[in-house]
Tab-separated table of C-alpha atoms and ligand atoms in Angstrom:
chain	number	residue	atom	x	y	z
A	1	MET	CA	-23.356	-7.698	34.884
A	2	GLU	CA	-21.844	-4.305	33.907
A	3	LEU	CA	-18.982	-4.774	31.481
A	4	ASP	CA	-15.784	-4.115	33.284
A	5	ILE	CA	-14.236	-2.212	30.577
A	6	ASN	CA	-10.847	-1.869	32.260
A	7	LYS	CA	-10.570	-5.641	32.711
A	8	LEU	CA	-11.582	-6.145	29.118
A	9	GLU	CA	-8.860	-3.650	27.864
A	10	ASN	CA	-6.195	-5.095	30.169
A	11	ASP	CA	-7.012	-8.675	28.992
A	12	PHE	CA	-6.899	-7.401	25.397
A	13	GLN	CA	-3.493	-5.799	25.825
A	14	ALA	CA	-2.280	-8.963	27.533
A	15	ARG	CA	-3.300	-10.912	24.524
A	16	ILE	CA	-1.481	-8.502	22.189
A	17	ASP	CA	1.651	-8.526	24.460
A	18	ALA	CA	1.604	-12.306	24.366
A	19	GLY	CA	1.726	-12.144	20.602
A	20	GLU	CA	-1.764	-13.548	20.011
A	21	ASN	CA	-3.741	-12.703	16.886
A	22	ILE	CA	-6.930	-10.844	17.403
A	23	GLU	CA	-9.778	-12.367	15.353
A	24	PRO	CA	-13.018	-10.711	14.018
A	25	LYS	CA	-15.159	-12.286	16.814
A	26	SER	CA	-12.642	-11.297	19.638
A	27	TRP	CA	-13.565	-8.368	21.922
A	28	MET	CA	-11.525	-5.378	20.852
A	29	PRO	CA	-11.442	-1.671	21.874
A	30	GLU	CA	-13.561	0.290	19.452
A	31	LYS	CA	-10.458	2.423	18.624
A	32	TYR	CA	-8.603	-0.698	17.601
A	33	ARG	CA	-11.383	-1.641	15.231
A	34	LYS	CA	-11.598	1.900	13.845
A	35	THR	CA	-7.801	2.277	13.243
A	36	HIS	CA	-7.836	-1.038	11.454
A	37	ILE	CA	-10.679	-0.066	9.202
A	38	ARG	CA	-8.788	3.198	8.442
A	39	GLN	CA	-5.427	1.473	7.736
A	40	ILE	CA	-6.652	-1.615	5.942
A	41	SER	CA	-9.112	0.267	3.798
A	42	GLN	CA	-6.514	2.819	2.754
A	43	HIS	CA	-4.042	-0.055	1.994
A	44	GLY	CA	-6.780	-1.594	-0.301
A	45	HIS	CA	-7.505	1.780	-1.899
A	46	SER	CA	-3.689	2.165	-2.602
A	47	GLU	CA	-3.712	-1.204	-4.363
A	48	ILE	CA	-6.751	-0.259	-6.584
A	49	VAL	CA	-5.554	3.217	-7.351
A	50	GLY	CA	-2.049	1.903	-7.917
A	51	MET	CA	-3.426	-0.094	-10.952
A	52	LEU	CA	-3.987	3.277	-12.814
A	53	PRO	CA	-0.416	4.593	-13.304
A	54	GLU	CA	0.710	1.140	-14.379
A	55	GLY	CA	-2.400	0.488	-16.478
A	56	ASN	CA	-1.502	3.584	-18.456
A	57	TRP	CA	1.329	1.601	-20.121
A	58	ILE	CA	-0.320	-1.759	-20.837
A	59	THR	CA	-1.261	-0.656	-24.440
A	60	ARG	CA	2.338	0.858	-24.928
A	61	ALA	CA	4.440	-1.919	-23.495
A	62	PRO	CA	7.554	-2.378	-25.763
A	63	SER	CA	7.035	-6.055	-26.396
A	64	LEU	CA	4.354	-8.834	-25.984
A	65	ARG	CA	6.419	-10.269	-23.140
A	66	ARG	CA	6.401	-6.925	-21.230
A	67	LYS	CA	2.671	-6.453	-21.904
A	68	VAL	CA	1.804	-9.863	-20.449
A	69	GLY	CA	4.033	-9.230	-17.347
A	70	LEU	CA	2.479	-5.847	-16.762
A	71	LEU	CA	-1.075	-7.209	-17.359
A	72	ALA	CA	-0.386	-9.898	-14.723
A	73	LYS	CA	0.898	-7.352	-12.266
A	74	VAL	CA	-2.054	-4.944	-12.499
A	75	GLN	CA	-4.337	-7.896	-12.147
A	76	ASP	CA	-2.450	-8.975	-9.025
A	77	GLU	CA	-2.938	-5.469	-7.513
A	78	ALA	CA	-6.720	-5.818	-8.022
A	79	GLY	CA	-6.532	-9.025	-6.075
A	80	HIS	CA	-4.579	-7.452	-3.317
A	81	GLY	CA	-7.269	-4.786	-3.071
A	82	LEU	CA	-9.880	-7.603	-2.814
A	83	TYR	CA	-8.100	-9.427	-0.053
A	84	LEU	CA	-7.692	-6.104	1.878
A	85	TYR	CA	-11.367	-4.992	1.443
A	86	SER	CA	-12.476	-8.459	2.665
A	87	ALA	CA	-10.195	-8.029	5.688
A	88	ALA	CA	-11.672	-4.590	6.334
A	89	GLU	CA	-15.208	-5.997	6.061
A	90	THR	CA	-14.500	-8.452	8.839
A	91	LEU	CA	-14.566	-5.341	11.130
A	92	GLY	CA	-18.146	-4.424	10.175
A	93	ILE	CA	-17.740	-1.849	7.350
A	94	SER	CA	-19.538	-2.538	4.011
A	95	ARG	CA	-17.792	-2.502	0.628
A	96	ASP	CA	-20.079	0.341	-0.509
A	97	GLU	CA	-19.025	2.438	2.501
A	98	LEU	CA	-15.318	1.735	1.878
A	99	PHE	CA	-15.689	2.985	-1.699
A	100	HIS	CA	-17.814	5.980	-0.635
A	101	GLN	CA	-15.024	7.062	1.708
A	102	LEU	CA	-12.522	6.817	-1.065
A	103	HIS	CA	-14.613	8.603	-3.571
A	104	THR	CA	-15.462	11.427	-1.256
A	105	GLY	CA	-11.920	11.913	-0.189
A	106	LYS	CA	-12.621	10.791	3.412
A	107	ALA	CA	-10.186	7.849	2.968
A	108	LYS	CA	-6.678	8.161	1.583
A	109	TYR	CA	-4.521	6.054	-0.640
A	110	SER	CA	-0.801	6.051	-0.980
A	111	SER	CA	0.733	9.363	-2.077
A	112	ILE	CA	2.993	7.529	-4.502
A	113	PHE	CA	0.263	6.885	-6.965
A	114	ASN	CA	-0.318	10.628	-7.531
A	115	TYR	CA	2.863	10.845	-9.545
A	116	PRO	CA	2.608	10.421	-13.396
A	117	THR	CA	4.156	7.551	-15.347
A	118	LEU	CA	5.857	9.392	-18.149
A	119	SER	CA	7.988	6.621	-19.734
A	120	TRP	CA	8.181	2.820	-19.831
A	121	ALA	CA	11.166	3.023	-17.510
A	122	ASP	CA	8.726	4.409	-14.811
A	123	ILE	CA	7.014	0.912	-14.872
A	124	GLY	CA	10.388	-0.617	-14.075
A	125	ALA	CA	11.017	2.008	-11.331
A	126	ILE	CA	7.606	1.360	-9.752
A	127	GLY	CA	8.150	-2.314	-9.550
A	128	TRP	CA	11.690	-1.936	-8.233
A	129	LEU	CA	11.037	0.986	-5.853
A	130	VAL	CA	7.345	1.162	-5.049
A	131	ASP	CA	6.741	-2.500	-4.710
A	132	GLY	CA	10.086	-2.709	-2.977
A	133	ALA	CA	9.030	-0.182	-0.402
A	134	ALA	CA	5.548	-1.801	-0.088
A	135	ILE	CA	7.319	-5.221	0.605
A	136	ILE	CA	9.423	-3.725	3.416
A	137	ASN	CA	6.189	-2.529	5.136
A	138	GLN	CA	4.048	-5.557	4.184
A	139	VAL	CA	6.602	-8.251	5.372
A	140	MET	CA	6.282	-6.476	8.810
A	141	LEU	CA	2.483	-6.532	8.536
A	142	THR	CA	2.479	-10.360	8.089
A	143	ARG	CA	3.056	-10.294	11.851
A	144	THR	CA	0.476	-7.580	12.668
A	145	SER	CA	-1.867	-8.300	15.537
A	146	TYR	CA	-5.158	-8.432	13.553
A	147	GLY	CA	-5.411	-12.003	12.128
A	148	PRO	CA	-7.268	-11.324	8.862
A	149	TYR	CA	-4.828	-8.519	7.955
A	150	ALA	CA	-1.661	-10.541	8.766
A	151	ARG	CA	-2.970	-13.482	6.730
A	152	ALA	CA	-3.948	-11.350	3.774
A	153	MET	CA	-0.319	-10.006	3.792
A	154	VAL	CA	1.206	-13.487	3.439
A	155	ARG	CA	-0.235	-13.952	-0.038
A	156	ILE	CA	0.280	-10.379	-1.018
A	157	CYS	CA	3.986	-10.309	-0.098
A	158	LYS	CA	4.640	-13.454	-2.300
A	159	GLU	CA	3.160	-11.702	-5.385
A	160	GLU	CA	4.683	-8.280	-4.342
A	161	SER	CA	8.304	-9.762	-4.235
A	162	PHE	CA	7.739	-11.068	-7.758
A	163	HIS	CA	6.657	-7.589	-8.883
A	164	GLN	CA	9.838	-6.084	-7.317
A	165	ARG	CA	12.054	-8.595	-9.148
A	166	GLN	CA	10.080	-7.914	-12.375
A	167	GLY	CA	10.657	-4.163	-12.137
A	168	TYR	CA	14.297	-4.548	-11.210
A	169	GLU	CA	14.838	-6.841	-14.265
A	170	MET	CA	13.234	-4.160	-16.479
A	171	MET	CA	15.645	-1.593	-14.978
A	172	LEU	CA	18.617	-3.987	-15.484
A	173	THR	CA	17.587	-4.455	-19.169
A	174	LEU	CA	17.310	-0.694	-19.806
A	175	CYS	CA	20.696	-0.038	-18.060
A	176	ALA	CA	22.340	-2.643	-20.210
A	177	GLY	CA	20.751	-1.126	-23.283
A	178	THR	CA	21.432	1.930	-25.348
A	179	PRO	CA	22.595	5.187	-23.684
A	180	ALA	CA	19.117	6.586	-24.309
A	181	GLN	CA	17.545	3.664	-22.428
A	182	LYS	CA	19.925	4.034	-19.537
A	183	GLU	CA	19.080	7.758	-19.400
A	184	MET	CA	15.459	6.885	-19.357
A	185	ALA	CA	15.958	4.604	-16.428
A	186	GLN	CA	17.999	7.303	-14.635
A	187	ASP	CA	15.194	9.828	-15.293
A	188	ALA	CA	12.742	7.433	-13.745
A	189	LEU	CA	14.849	6.994	-10.663
A	190	ASN	CA	15.226	10.740	-10.312
A	191	ARG	CA	11.432	11.200	-10.299
A	192	PHE	CA	10.504	8.197	-8.173
A	193	TRP	CA	13.205	8.067	-5.613
A	194	TRP	CA	11.953	10.701	-3.166
A	195	PRO	CA	8.170	9.854	-3.521
A	196	SER	CA	9.061	6.195	-2.773
A	197	ILE	CA	10.687	6.959	0.555
A	198	MET	CA	7.806	9.221	1.327
A	199	MET	CA	5.536	6.155	1.057
A	200	PHE	CA	6.593	5.188	4.630
A	201	GLY	CA	4.665	8.081	6.084
A	202	PRO	CA	5.693	11.126	8.089
A	203	ARG	CA	8.629	11.176	10.500
A	204	ASP	CA	7.922	9.258	13.674
A	205	GLU	CA	7.745	12.428	15.780
A	206	GLU	CA	4.994	13.711	13.396
A	207	SER	CA	3.000	10.563	13.193
A	208	PRO	CA	-0.303	10.713	15.236
A	209	HIS	CA	-0.849	6.959	14.994
A	210	THR	CA	2.533	5.364	15.455
A	211	GLU	CA	2.730	5.271	19.226
A	212	GLN	CA	-0.620	3.435	19.697
A	213	ALA	CA	0.033	1.373	16.575
A	214	MET	CA	3.219	0.013	18.214
A	215	LYS	CA	1.467	-0.673	21.480
A	216	TRP	CA	-1.274	-2.708	19.741
A	217	LYS	CA	1.348	-4.335	17.446
A	218	ILE	CA	-0.386	-2.944	14.342
A	219	LYS	CA	3.129	-1.768	13.534
A	220	LEU	CA	6.164	-3.679	14.656
A	221	LYS	CA	8.608	-1.096	13.332
A	222	THR	CA	8.093	2.635	13.045
A	223	ASN	CA	7.884	4.694	9.791
A	224	ASP	CA	11.470	5.869	10.058
A	225	GLU	CA	12.824	2.384	10.814
A	226	LEU	CA	11.112	0.922	7.783
A	227	ARG	CA	12.205	3.859	5.574
A	228	GLN	CA	15.910	3.403	6.694
A	229	GLN	CA	15.620	-0.422	5.997
A	230	PHE	CA	14.354	0.403	2.485
A	231	ILE	CA	17.154	2.864	1.771
A	232	ASP	CA	19.908	0.509	3.079
A	233	ILE	CA	18.560	-2.384	0.825
A	234	THR	CA	17.974	-0.201	-2.297
A	235	VAL	CA	21.144	1.843	-2.440
A	236	PRO	CA	23.380	-1.117	-3.454
A	237	GLN	CA	20.721	-2.191	-6.023
A	238	ALA	CA	21.085	1.221	-7.693
A	239	GLU	CA	24.888	0.810	-7.702
A	240	ILE	CA	24.551	-2.606	-9.559
A	241	LEU	CA	22.316	-0.768	-12.102
A	242	GLY	CA	25.033	1.967	-12.468
A	243	LEU	CA	22.305	4.579	-11.636
A	244	THR	CA	22.837	7.597	-9.365
A	245	ILE	CA	20.274	8.078	-6.525
A	246	PRO	CA	19.186	11.748	-6.686
A	247	ASP	CA	20.383	12.603	-3.110
A	248	PRO	CA	23.757	14.289	-2.858
A	249	ASP	CA	23.823	13.839	0.934
A	250	LEU	CA	23.360	10.003	0.623
A	251	LYS	CA	26.462	8.512	2.331
A	252	TRP	CA	27.244	5.229	4.149
A	253	ASN	CA	27.701	5.796	7.931
A	254	GLU	CA	30.137	3.224	9.233
A	255	GLU	CA	29.183	4.114	12.794
A	256	THR	CA	25.520	3.563	12.477
A	257	GLY	CA	25.616	0.849	9.838
A	258	HIS	CA	23.010	2.790	7.752
A	259	TYR	CA	22.909	5.209	4.942
A	260	ASP	CA	22.577	8.939	5.985
A	261	HIS	CA	20.330	10.735	3.549
A	262	GLY	CA	19.381	14.292	2.653
A	263	PRO	CA	16.294	16.149	3.863
A	264	ILE	CA	12.848	14.867	2.703
A	265	ASP	CA	10.526	17.452	1.217
A	266	TRP	CA	7.732	17.162	3.709
A	267	ASP	CA	5.841	20.188	2.173
A	268	GLU	CA	5.531	18.148	-0.948
A	269	PHE	CA	4.514	15.038	0.978
A	270	TRP	CA	1.659	16.784	2.812
A	271	GLN	CA	0.582	18.630	-0.299
A	272	VAL	CA	0.256	15.298	-2.126
A	273	VAL	CA	-1.488	13.625	0.868
A	274	LYS	CA	-3.940	16.573	1.026
A	275	GLY	CA	-4.940	16.088	-2.547
A	276	ASN	CA	-2.718	18.682	-4.350
A	277	GLY	CA	-0.423	16.248	-6.154
A	278	ARG	CA	0.069	16.183	-9.851
A	279	CYS	CA	-2.433	13.307	-10.485
A	280	ASN	CA	-4.732	13.298	-7.442
A	281	LYS	CA	-7.801	14.706	-9.329
A	282	GLU	CA	-7.193	12.423	-12.284
A	283	ARG	CA	-6.829	9.329	-10.079
A	284	LEU	CA	-9.901	9.974	-7.962
A	285	GLY	CA	-11.940	10.933	-11.086
A	286	ALA	CA	-10.955	7.663	-12.799
A	287	ARG	CA	-12.072	5.591	-9.695
A	288	VAL	CA	-15.402	7.535	-9.460
A	289	LYS	CA	-16.078	7.096	-13.083
A	290	ALA	CA	-15.251	3.354	-12.950
A	291	TRP	CA	-17.683	3.067	-9.959
A	292	ASP	CA	-20.488	4.818	-11.865
A	293	ASP	CA	-19.903	2.964	-15.141
A	294	GLY	CA	-19.883	-0.343	-13.207
A	295	GLU	CA	-23.207	0.153	-11.572
A	296	TRP	CA	-25.066	-2.032	-14.058
A	297	VAL	CA	-22.579	-4.883	-13.496
A	298	ARG	CA	-23.176	-4.662	-9.714
A	299	ASP	CA	-26.980	-4.522	-10.167
A	300	ALA	CA	-26.853	-7.478	-12.577
A	301	ALA	CA	-24.677	-9.609	-10.167
A	302	MET	CA	-26.908	-8.801	-7.248
A	303	ALA	CA	-30.052	-9.611	-9.267
A	304	PHE	CA	-28.485	-12.922	-10.357
A	305	ALA	CA	-27.502	-13.813	-6.735
A	306	GLU	CA	-31.059	-12.899	-5.511
A	307	LYS	CA	-32.724	-15.042	-8.248
A	308	LYS	CA	-30.366	-17.970	-7.472
A	309	GLU	CA	-31.253	-17.627	-3.739
A	310	LYS	CA	-34.904	-17.600	-4.469
A	311	SER	CA	-34.837	-20.705	-6.670
A	312	LYS	CA	-32.812	-22.441	-3.906
A	313	GLU	CA	-35.515	-21.650	-1.409
A	314	ALA	CA	-38.287	-22.655	-3.818
A	315	LYS	CA	-36.462	-26.034	-4.318
A	316	LYS	CA	-36.276	-26.439	-0.519
A	317	ALA	CA	-39.870	-25.608	-0.030
A	318	SER	CA	-41.179	-28.083	-2.786
B	1	3HC	N1	0.262	8.419	1.515
B	1	3HC	C1	-0.966	8.989	1.877
B	1	3HC	N2	-1.250	9.098	3.252
B	1	3HC	C2	-0.242	8.762	4.169
B	1	3HC	C3	1.005	8.235	3.756
B	1	3HC	C4	1.145	8.091	2.345
B	1	3HC	N3	2.370	7.582	1.931
B	1	3HC	N4	1.689	8.044	4.908
B	1	3HC	C5	0.922	8.414	5.879
B	1	3HC	N5	-0.188	8.882	5.455
B	1	3HC	C6	-1.318	9.398	6.260
B	1	3HC	C7	-1.904	8.328	7.202
B	1	3HC	O1	-2.941	7.638	6.570
B	1	3HC	C8	-2.421	9.276	8.325
B	1	3HC	O2	-3.706	9.813	7.849
B	1	3HC	P1	-5.099	9.434	8.418
B	1	3HC	O3	-5.132	9.400	9.875
B	1	3HC	O4	-6.128	10.249	7.706
B	1	3HC	O5	-5.287	7.873	7.927
B	1	3HC	C9	-1.433	10.369	8.357
B	1	3HC	O6	-0.792	10.395	7.130
B	1	3HC	C10	-0.417	10.239	9.537
B	1	3HC	O7	0.456	9.209	9.222
B	1	3HC	P2	0.793	8.019	10.298
B	1	3HC	O8	2.168	7.532	9.909
B	1	3HC	O9	0.565	8.457	11.604
B	1	3HC	O10	-0.347	6.930	9.847
B	1	3HC	P3	-0.208	5.345	9.976
B	1	3HC	O11	0.204	4.883	11.319
B	1	3HC	O12	-1.375	4.851	9.425
B	1	3HC	O13	1.131	4.937	9.040
B	1	3HC	C11	1.352	3.871	6.899
B	1	3HC	C12	1.073	5.209	7.632
B	1	3HC	C13	2.749	3.514	7.125
B	1	3HC	C14	1.152	4.073	5.419
B	1	3HC	C15	0.351	2.813	7.427
B	1	3HC	O14	-0.971	3.288	7.326
B	1	3HC	C16	0.568	1.369	6.720
B	1	3HC	O15	1.491	0.668	7.063
B	1	3HC	N6	-0.446	1.175	5.827
B	1	3HC	C17	-0.406	-0.196	5.182
B	1	3HC	C18	0.493	-0.238	4.086
B	1	3HC	C19	0.048	0.705	2.921
B	1	3HC	O16	-0.940	1.267	2.934
B	1	3HC	N7	0.889	0.764	1.919
B	1	3HC	C20	0.540	1.655	0.748
B	1	3HC	C21	1.164	1.129	-0.354
B	1	3HC	S1	0.462	-0.250	-1.081
B	1	3HC	C22	1.225	-0.416	-2.464
B	1	3HC	O17	2.270	0.211	-2.736
B	1	3HC	C23	0.775	-1.349	-3.476
B	1	3HC	C24	1.828	-2.135	-4.107
B	1	3HC	O18	1.230	-3.241	-4.855
B	1	3HC	C25	2.569	-1.280	-5.174
């Protein structure tokens, strides 16, 4: 019986519209599968690459307490990458292929991680702003239509909100410290504010994926809606810190109930996305080196697993 593709697609859309989760074994349009592999794998790559700028300060943390907290956070990000790669694998792509796509530049990771971490305050700003922005997006994704992705988000969001609080507490400590410490916090905000609001992606009208992503409930809010939500939440937090957000056009709009903000430098955004940011080459180089240096570990783990399998079979046969 010839597959009635129209009926399958209509039934699929009806399930999405009814708010059902799509599971790995459900029928799904090839484009739905492919766009999830693209988004989930890039999300996972963002987590793994995101370990690099923060890892840069583990050996230079100002106290044992800060070092332990940062170690735990970086370890959490590795775990987030693992959950996301596992979710992507349910769609039929192998882990090796995922990494090949990252290492060859075929797959992206979040632009934000191509900025350098120049001071300890950057670690506070990343927790506060970058994890804060990630949470806004990820809370929405806990209700995304693809089951394994939505479920991975639940655990990730719990840990991410801890990261955001940890980063904000670092900024509070610096802002309550010496003038030099407060200046360091202000400098970090000056450098991470605009790249953080770029994390949400291009403007809706320039996003090639948003329309279909909304139809398939991959996204439940658009890039601009999430960006605005982040700005509205974060501006009062900066005020509590006594820091100035580097946007002279930032102003509360009583009519809309949101903050108006100045123009985003989309040239900078696309330059970074295209690989021409300050740290793109360094980040990708670090990932490729880690992959090459870790080959013996993967081979040993595979050999051990094969040996274990063989001895299990030998026991069964005897
Ligand atoms: N950095 C790099 N590329 C970006 C980007 C960014 N900040 N924003 C958008 N892009 C890319 C998209 O990947 C797409 O390119 P592609 O077709 O080659 O994949 C292109 O720009 C067009 O953008 P769209 O908005 O049309 O693409 P999407 O519909 O995929 O939306 C997104 C972009 C909002 C980032 C969406 O992919 C998403 O929600 N991803 C999941 C969340 C995520 O990846 N977050 C990254 C941060 S994770 C993190 O911060 C870790 C935390 O622990 C700190």
